[in-house]
CSV table of C-alpha atoms in Angstrom, one decimal:
chain,number,residue,atom,x,y,z
A,1,MET,CA,26.2,-74.2,-6.1
A,2,GLN,CA,24.0,-72.9,-3.3
A,3,ARG,CA,26.9,-70.9,-1.9
A,4,GLY,CA,27.5,-69.3,-5.4
A,5,ASN,CA,23.8,-68.3,-5.5
A,6,GLN,CA,24.0,-66.7,-2.1
A,7,SER,CA,27.1,-64.8,-3.1
A,8,TYR,CA,25.4,-63.6,-6.3
A,9,ARG,CA,22.3,-62.4,-4.3
A,10,PHE,CA,24.6,-60.6,-1.8
A,11,ILE,CA,26.5,-58.8,-4.5
A,12,PHE,CA,23.2,-57.9,-6.3
A,13,SER,CA,21.6,-56.6,-3.1
A,14,PHE,CA,24.7,-54.6,-2.3
A,15,PHE,CA,24.6,-52.8,-5.7
A,16,ILE,CA,20.8,-52.1,-5.2
A,17,VAL,CA,21.5,-50.5,-1.8
A,18,LEU,CA,24.4,-48.6,-3.3
A,19,LEU,CA,22.4,-47.2,-6.1
A,20,PHE,CA,19.6,-46.2,-3.7
A,21,CYS,CA,22.0,-44.3,-1.5
A,22,ILE,CA,23.5,-42.5,-4.5
A,23,SER,CA,20.0,-41.6,-5.7
A,24,CYS,CA,19.1,-40.3,-2.2
A,25,SER,CA,22.2,-38.2,-2.0
A,26,GLN,CA,21.2,-36.4,-5.2
A,27,MET,CA,17.8,-35.5,-3.9
A,28,LYS,CA,16.9,-32.3,-2.0
A,29,THR,CA,17.1,-33.0,1.7
A,30,TYR,CA,14.5,-30.4,2.9
A,31,PRO,CA,11.8,-31.9,5.1
A,32,ILE,CA,8.2,-31.8,3.9
A,33,ASP,CA,7.4,-29.2,6.5
A,34,PHE,CA,9.8,-26.3,5.8
A,35,GLU,CA,8.9,-24.7,9.1
A,36,GLN,CA,11.3,-27.2,10.7
A,37,LEU,CA,14.1,-25.3,9.1
A,38,GLY,CA,15.9,-22.4,10.8
A,39,GLU,CA,15.3,-18.8,9.7
A,40,ASP,CA,18.6,-18.8,7.8
A,41,GLU,CA,17.5,-21.8,5.8
A,42,ARG,CA,14.1,-20.4,4.8
A,43,ILE,CA,13.3,-17.3,2.9
A,44,VAL,CA,12.1,-14.7,5.4
A,45,ILE,CA,10.5,-11.6,4.0
A,46,ARG,CA,9.8,-8.7,6.4
A,47,PHE,CA,6.8,-6.6,5.4
A,48,SER,CA,6.6,-3.3,7.2
A,49,HIS,CA,3.7,-0.8,7.1
A,50,VAL,CA,2.5,2.1,9.2
A,51,VAL,CA,-1.3,1.5,9.7
A,52,GLY,CA,-3.3,-0.6,12.1
A,53,GLU,CA,-3.8,-4.4,11.7
A,54,ASN,CA,-7.6,-4.0,11.3
A,55,THR,CA,-7.4,-1.5,8.4
A,56,PRO,CA,-7.7,-2.6,4.7
A,57,LYS,CA,-4.0,-2.6,4.3
A,58,GLY,CA,-3.3,-4.4,7.6
A,59,LEU,CA,-5.8,-7.1,7.0
A,60,ALA,CA,-4.6,-7.7,3.4
A,61,ALA,CA,-0.9,-7.9,4.5
A,62,ARG,CA,-1.9,-10.6,7.0
A,63,GLN,CA,-3.9,-12.5,4.4
A,64,PHE,CA,-1.0,-12.3,1.9
A,65,ALA,CA,1.4,-13.6,4.5
A,66,GLU,CA,-0.9,-16.6,5.2
A,67,ILE,CA,-1.3,-17.5,1.6
A,68,VAL,CA,2.4,-17.4,0.9
A,69,LYS,CA,3.2,-19.5,3.9
A,70,LYS,CA,0.6,-22.1,2.9
A,71,ARG,CA,1.6,-22.2,-0.8
A,72,SER,CA,5.3,-22.6,0.0
A,73,ASN,CA,4.6,-25.1,2.8
A,74,GLY,CA,6.4,-22.7,5.2
A,75,TYR,CA,9.6,-22.3,3.1
A,76,VAL,CA,8.7,-18.6,2.5
A,77,GLU,CA,7.7,-16.7,5.6
A,78,VAL,CA,6.3,-13.2,5.3
A,79,GLN,CA,6.6,-11.5,8.7
A,80,VAL,CA,4.2,-8.5,8.9
A,81,PHE,CA,5.1,-5.5,11.1
A,82,PRO,CA,2.1,-3.1,11.3
A,83,ASN,CA,1.7,0.3,13.0
A,84,GLY,CA,5.1,1.6,12.1
A,85,TYR,CA,6.6,-0.9,14.5
A,86,LEU,CA,9.9,-1.1,12.5
A,87,TYR,CA,9.9,2.1,10.5
A,88,GLY,CA,7.8,5.2,10.3
A,89,ASP,CA,6.4,7.0,7.3
A,90,GLY,CA,9.6,8.8,6.4
A,91,GLU,CA,11.9,5.8,6.9
A,92,GLU,CA,10.3,3.0,4.9
A,93,LEU,CA,11.8,3.7,1.5
A,94,LYS,CA,15.3,4.0,2.8
A,95,ALA,CA,14.9,0.8,4.9
A,96,LEU,CA,13.8,-1.0,1.8
A,97,SER,CA,16.8,0.2,-0.2
A,98,ASN,CA,19.1,-0.8,2.6
A,99,GLY,CA,17.7,-4.3,2.7
A,100,ASP,CA,16.4,-3.8,6.3
A,101,VAL,CA,12.9,-4.8,5.1
A,102,GLN,CA,11.9,-6.6,2.0
A,103,ILE,CA,8.3,-5.3,1.3
A,104,ILE,CA,6.7,-2.0,2.1
A,105,ALA,CA,3.3,-0.5,1.3
A,106,PRO,CA,3.7,3.3,1.2
A,107,ALA,CA,0.9,5.6,0.3
A,108,THR,CA,1.0,6.8,-3.3
A,109,SER,CA,1.7,10.4,-2.1
A,110,LYS,CA,5.0,9.1,-0.5
A,111,ILE,CA,6.0,7.6,-3.8
A,112,SER,CA,5.9,11.1,-5.3
A,113,THR,CA,9.0,11.9,-3.2
A,114,ILE,CA,11.1,9.7,-5.5
A,115,VAL,CA,9.0,9.9,-8.7
A,116,PRO,CA,7.3,13.3,-8.6
A,117,GLU,CA,5.0,12.4,-11.5
A,118,TRP,CA,3.1,10.1,-9.2
A,119,SER,CA,1.6,13.2,-7.7
A,120,ILE,CA,-1.0,12.9,-10.4
A,121,LEU,CA,-2.8,10.6,-7.9
A,122,ASP,CA,-2.8,13.4,-5.3
A,123,LEU,CA,-4.6,15.9,-7.4
A,124,PRO,CA,-8.0,16.7,-5.8
A,125,TYR,CA,-11.0,15.2,-7.5
A,126,ALA,CA,-8.8,13.5,-10.2
A,127,PHE,CA,-10.9,10.3,-10.0
A,128,ASN,CA,-14.6,9.8,-9.3
A,129,ASP,CA,-14.2,6.2,-8.0
A,130,GLU,CA,-11.6,3.5,-7.5
A,131,SER,CA,-12.3,1.7,-10.8
A,132,GLU,CA,-11.2,4.8,-12.7
A,133,LEU,CA,-7.9,4.8,-10.9
A,134,HIS,CA,-7.4,1.0,-11.6
A,135,HIS,CA,-8.0,1.7,-15.3
A,136,TYR,CA,-5.6,4.6,-15.3
A,137,LEU,CA,-2.8,2.6,-13.7
A,138,THR,CA,-3.2,-0.5,-15.9
A,139,ASN,CA,-3.1,1.5,-19.2
A,140,SER,CA,0.1,2.8,-20.9
A,141,ILE,CA,0.3,6.0,-18.9
A,142,GLY,CA,0.1,4.1,-15.6
A,143,GLN,CA,2.6,1.6,-16.7
A,144,GLU,CA,5.0,4.5,-17.6
A,145,LEU,CA,4.7,5.6,-14.0
A,146,ILE,CA,5.4,2.1,-12.7
A,147,GLU,CA,8.5,1.9,-15.0
A,148,LYS,CA,9.8,5.1,-13.5
A,149,LEU,CA,9.8,3.4,-10.1
A,150,GLU,CA,11.6,0.4,-11.6
A,151,ARG,CA,14.3,2.7,-12.8
A,152,LYS,CA,14.7,4.1,-9.3
A,153,GLY,CA,15.4,0.5,-8.0
A,154,PHE,CA,11.9,-0.4,-6.8
A,155,HIS,CA,9.7,-3.2,-8.2
A,156,THR,CA,6.0,-2.8,-8.0
A,157,LEU,CA,4.1,-5.9,-6.9
A,158,ALA,CA,0.6,-4.5,-6.6
A,159,ILE,CA,-1.6,-1.5,-5.9
A,160,TRP,CA,-3.8,-1.7,-2.8
A,161,GLU,CA,-6.3,1.0,-1.8
A,162,ASN,CA,-7.9,2.6,1.2
A,163,GLY,CA,-10.5,4.7,-0.7
A,164,PHE,CA,-11.1,8.5,-0.6
A,165,LYS,CA,-10.0,11.0,2.0
A,166,GLN,CA,-12.2,13.2,4.2
A,167,ILE,CA,-11.3,16.3,6.3
A,168,SER,CA,-11.7,16.6,10.0
A,169,ASN,CA,-11.3,19.7,12.1
A,170,ARG,CA,-11.3,20.4,15.8
A,171,ASP,CA,-13.3,23.7,16.3
A,172,TYR,CA,-15.6,24.3,13.4
A,173,PRO,CA,-17.0,22.5,10.3
A,174,ILE,CA,-15.4,22.9,6.9
A,175,TYR,CA,-17.9,23.7,4.2
A,176,GLU,CA,-15.9,25.4,1.5
A,177,PRO,CA,-12.2,25.8,0.6
A,178,ASN,CA,-11.9,29.2,2.4
A,179,ASP,CA,-12.8,27.5,5.7
A,180,LEU,CA,-9.2,26.1,5.6
A,181,ASN,CA,-7.9,29.6,6.2
A,182,THR,CA,-5.1,29.6,8.9
A,183,LEU,CA,-5.8,25.9,9.9
A,184,LYS,CA,-2.7,23.8,10.7
A,185,VAL,CA,-3.5,20.6,8.7
A,186,ARG,CA,-1.6,17.3,8.9
A,187,ILE,CA,-0.8,16.0,5.4
A,188,MET,CA,1.3,13.2,3.9
A,189,PRO,CA,4.5,14.1,2.1
A,190,SER,CA,3.5,15.5,-1.3
A,191,ARG,CA,4.4,18.8,-2.9
A,192,PHE,CA,1.0,18.9,-4.5
A,193,ILE,CA,-1.1,18.2,-1.4
A,194,GLU,CA,1.0,20.9,0.4
A,195,ARG,CA,0.3,23.3,-2.4
A,196,GLN,CA,-3.5,22.7,-2.5
A,197,PHE,CA,-3.8,23.6,1.2
A,198,LYS,CA,-1.5,26.6,1.0
A,199,MET,CA,-3.7,28.0,-1.8
A,200,PHE,CA,-6.3,28.7,0.9
A,201,ASN,CA,-3.9,30.0,3.4
A,202,ALA,CA,-3.8,26.8,5.5
A,203,ASP,CA,-0.6,25.7,7.2
A,204,PRO,CA,0.1,22.1,6.0
A,205,LYS,CA,2.2,20.0,8.3
A,206,ILE,CA,4.0,16.8,7.2
A,207,MET,CA,4.1,14.3,10.0
A,208,ASP,CA,4.2,10.6,10.7
A,209,PHE,CA,0.7,9.1,10.8
A,210,ASN,CA,1.4,7.2,14.0
A,211,ASP,CA,2.2,10.6,15.8
A,212,LEU,CA,-1.0,12.2,14.5
A,213,TYR,CA,-3.2,11.5,17.5
A,214,SER,CA,-0.8,13.1,20.0
A,215,TYR,CA,-0.3,16.2,17.8
A,216,LEU,CA,-4.1,16.6,17.5
A,217,GLU,CA,-4.5,16.1,21.2
A,218,ASN,CA,-1.9,18.7,22.2
A,219,ARG,CA,-3.2,21.1,19.5
A,220,SER,CA,0.0,21.2,17.5
A,221,VAL,CA,-2.3,20.7,14.5
A,222,ASP,CA,-6.0,21.6,14.1
A,223,ALA,CA,-7.1,19.3,11.2
A,224,GLN,CA,-6.2,16.4,9.1
A,225,GLU,CA,-7.3,14.5,6.0
A,226,ASN,CA,-7.6,10.7,5.8
A,227,THR,CA,-9.9,7.8,5.0
A,228,LEU,CA,-12.6,6.8,7.5
A,229,SER,CA,-10.8,3.5,8.2
A,230,ASN,CA,-7.6,5.3,9.2
A,231,ILE,CA,-9.5,8.0,11.2
A,232,THR,CA,-11.3,5.4,13.3
A,233,SER,CA,-8.3,3.0,13.6
A,234,LYS,CA,-6.4,5.7,15.4
A,235,ASN,CA,-9.5,7.0,17.3
A,236,ILE,CA,-9.1,10.5,15.7
A,237,HIS,CA,-12.8,11.0,15.8
A,238,SER,CA,-12.7,11.1,19.6
A,239,ILE,CA,-10.7,14.4,19.5
A,240,GLN,CA,-12.1,16.1,16.4
A,241,LYS,CA,-15.5,17.7,16.6
A,242,ASN,CA,-16.2,18.0,12.8
A,243,LEU,CA,-15.9,15.7,9.8
A,244,THR,CA,-16.5,16.8,6.2
A,245,ILE,CA,-17.3,14.0,3.8
A,246,SER,CA,-15.5,15.5,0.8
A,247,ASN,CA,-14.0,12.5,-1.1
A,248,HIS,CA,-11.5,15.0,-2.4
A,249,GLY,CA,-8.4,12.8,-2.7
A,250,TYR,CA,-7.5,9.2,-3.3
A,251,LEU,CA,-5.4,7.2,-0.9
A,252,GLY,CA,-3.8,4.0,-2.3
A,253,TYR,CA,-0.8,2.0,-1.5
A,254,VAL,CA,2.0,0.8,-3.7
A,255,ILE,CA,3.3,-2.7,-2.7
A,256,LEU,CA,7.1,-2.4,-3.3
A,257,VAL,CA,10.1,-4.6,-3.1
A,258,ASP,CA,13.7,-3.7,-3.8
A,259,ARG,CA,14.4,-4.5,-7.5
A,260,ASP,CA,17.6,-6.4,-6.9
A,261,PHE,CA,16.1,-8.4,-4.0
A,262,TRP,CA,13.3,-9.4,-6.3
A,263,ARG,CA,15.6,-10.5,-9.1
A,264,GLU,CA,17.6,-12.7,-6.7
A,265,LEU,CA,14.5,-14.6,-5.6
A,266,PRO,CA,14.1,-18.1,-7.1
A,267,GLU,CA,11.6,-18.0,-10.0
A,268,GLU,CA,9.2,-20.4,-8.2
A,269,VAL,CA,9.2,-18.0,-5.2
A,270,GLN,CA,8.4,-15.1,-7.4
A,271,HIS,CA,5.4,-17.0,-8.8
A,272,ILE,CA,4.1,-17.8,-5.3
A,273,ILE,CA,4.3,-14.2,-4.3
A,274,GLU,CA,2.6,-12.9,-7.5
A,275,GLU,CA,-0.1,-15.5,-7.3
A,276,ALA,CA,-0.8,-14.7,-3.7
A,277,LEU,CA,-1.1,-11.0,-4.5
A,278,ALA,CA,-3.4,-11.7,-7.4
A,279,GLU,CA,-5.6,-13.6,-5.1
A,280,VAL,CA,-5.5,-10.8,-2.4
A,281,ASN,CA,-5.9,-7.8,-4.6
A,282,GLU,CA,-9.5,-7.8,-5.5
A,283,TRP,CA,-10.4,-9.0,-2.1
A,284,GLN,CA,-8.5,-6.1,-0.6
A,285,TRP,CA,-10.2,-3.5,-2.9
A,286,ASN,CA,-13.7,-4.8,-1.9
A,287,LEU,CA,-12.6,-4.9,1.7
A,288,ALA,CA,-11.5,-1.3,1.6
A,289,ARG,CA,-14.9,-0.2,0.4
A,290,LYS,CA,-16.7,-2.4,2.9
A,291,ILE,CA,-14.7,-1.1,5.9
A,292,ASN,CA,-15.0,2.5,5.0
A,293,GLN,CA,-18.8,2.2,4.6
A,294,GLU,CA,-19.0,0.4,7.9
A,295,LYS,CA,-16.9,3.1,9.6
A,296,LEU,CA,-19.1,5.8,8.2
A,297,SER,CA,-22.2,4.0,9.6
A,298,PHE,CA,-20.4,3.7,12.9
A,299,LEU,CA,-19.6,7.5,13.0
A,300,GLU,CA,-23.2,8.4,12.0
A,301,ALA,CA,-24.5,6.3,14.9
A,302,CYS,CA,-21.9,7.1,17.6
A,303,ASP,CA,-23.0,10.7,18.1
A,304,CYS,CA,-19.3,11.5,18.7
A,305,ILE,CA,-18.6,13.8,15.8
A,306,ASP,CA,-20.6,16.2,13.6
A,307,ILE,CA,-20.7,15.0,10.0
A,308,TYR,CA,-21.3,17.2,7.0
A,309,TYR,CA,-21.7,15.9,3.4
A,310,LEU,CA,-20.6,18.1,0.5
A,311,THR,CA,-23.3,18.2,-2.2
A,312,ASP,CA,-22.3,17.6,-5.8
A,313,GLU,CA,-22.6,21.4,-6.4
A,314,GLU,CA,-20.3,22.1,-3.4
A,315,LYS,CA,-17.8,19.5,-4.7
A,316,GLN,CA,-17.7,21.3,-8.0
A,317,VAL,CA,-16.9,24.5,-6.2
A,318,TRP,CA,-14.0,22.7,-4.5
A,319,GLU,CA,-12.8,21.2,-7.8
A,320,ASP,CA,-12.9,24.5,-9.6
A,321,ALA,CA,-11.0,26.2,-6.7
A,322,PHE,CA,-8.3,23.6,-7.0
A,323,GLN,CA,-7.7,24.1,-10.7
A,324,PRO,CA,-4.4,26.1,-10.2
A,325,VAL,CA,-2.9,22.9,-8.7
A,326,TYR,CA,-3.6,21.1,-12.0
A,327,ASP,CA,-1.9,24.0,-13.9
A,328,TYR,CA,1.1,23.7,-11.6
A,329,TYR,CA,1.3,20.0,-12.4
A,330,VAL,CA,1.2,20.7,-16.2
A,331,ASN,CA,3.9,23.3,-15.8
A,332,ARG,CA,6.2,20.8,-14.2
A,333,PHE,CA,5.5,17.6,-16.1
A,334,GLY,CA,3.5,18.5,-19.2
A,335,SER,CA,-0.1,17.6,-19.9
A,336,LYS,CA,0.1,13.9,-20.9
A,337,TYR,CA,-0.6,12.6,-17.4
A,338,ILE,CA,-3.6,14.9,-16.9
A,339,ASP,CA,-4.9,14.4,-20.4
A,340,ALA,CA,-5.2,10.7,-19.7
A,341,LEU,CA,-7.4,11.2,-16.7
A,342,PRO,CA,-11.0,9.9,-17.2
A,343,LYS,CA,-12.4,13.4,-16.4
A,344,VAL,CA,-10.6,15.0,-19.3
A,345,GLU,CA,-12.1,14.9,-22.7
A,346,GLY,CA,-10.6,11.9,-24.6
A,347,GLY,CA,-10.1,10.0,-21.4
A,348,ILE,CA,-7.8,7.0,-21.0
A,349,ASP,CA,-6.2,5.3,-24.0
A,350,GLU,CA,-7.3,1.8,-24.6
């Protein structure tokens, strides 16, 4: 009888062990710390951008990467490549389409090379502050612009910002539009930015941001427009004598992924990325304002560049002078995008 009980207990224990083994074989075998996995077993996302690590975009990209890594326990790794290390201004969009990188953050003006209607954001004095632009893009007219990008194969994850652009020049201060006469000015790729400078007989030059310092240094260009954080991050203030605080144009960034790559990601990974960006976005907007203000204070105190502030009356002179650029936009795309601007009577639809 004792031997029978022992046999029974042995058979029972055997089946318990067998069931446990079957159960374990059906469970995921990933370790708790996914960083132990090889790169081919994790999801690795390469994030390429062209500005410095200590700019609003550079800092936000790093913050985003850290949040994604933490939330996914290392299963999703965002590798950030700043300063155009992988691809320059003119190469990013093609690299994204080819799958060579998975996230880019091009300036809104570069987006206009694939969806020209996005040039609305390049129009001078189109927005008085960043909140107006956020409102514009989150309403129906802005969503229409984002949908146009989707149809081109790009999924928009977020809009980051760098603030408003100022103008620097080597030899003399710029007070009024006619002071742009004959200047060789570095610009970003945008037909409308190019046109607004040509209106005053300037010679706009499209070139990679990371090459700008050397072009200014060897006098291939005389002047440039950019935000204060970008100007100081590349030490441009050290080789330009004059800076005009004009706030004439907005500089923002569209955080893009390839549409097909995005659709192939597991849903839980999409949620992690979206939640991380939602957490970073407002922080990034506030950071951009803070850094630009700090850089202005730095430039005021450094005694390294002469600064001129346009008055409200002078800004109005500039805005009136640029009206033909608005007319050119309407002739190409109709009036609905301009009619939705806050400055236009009727403003943005609710």
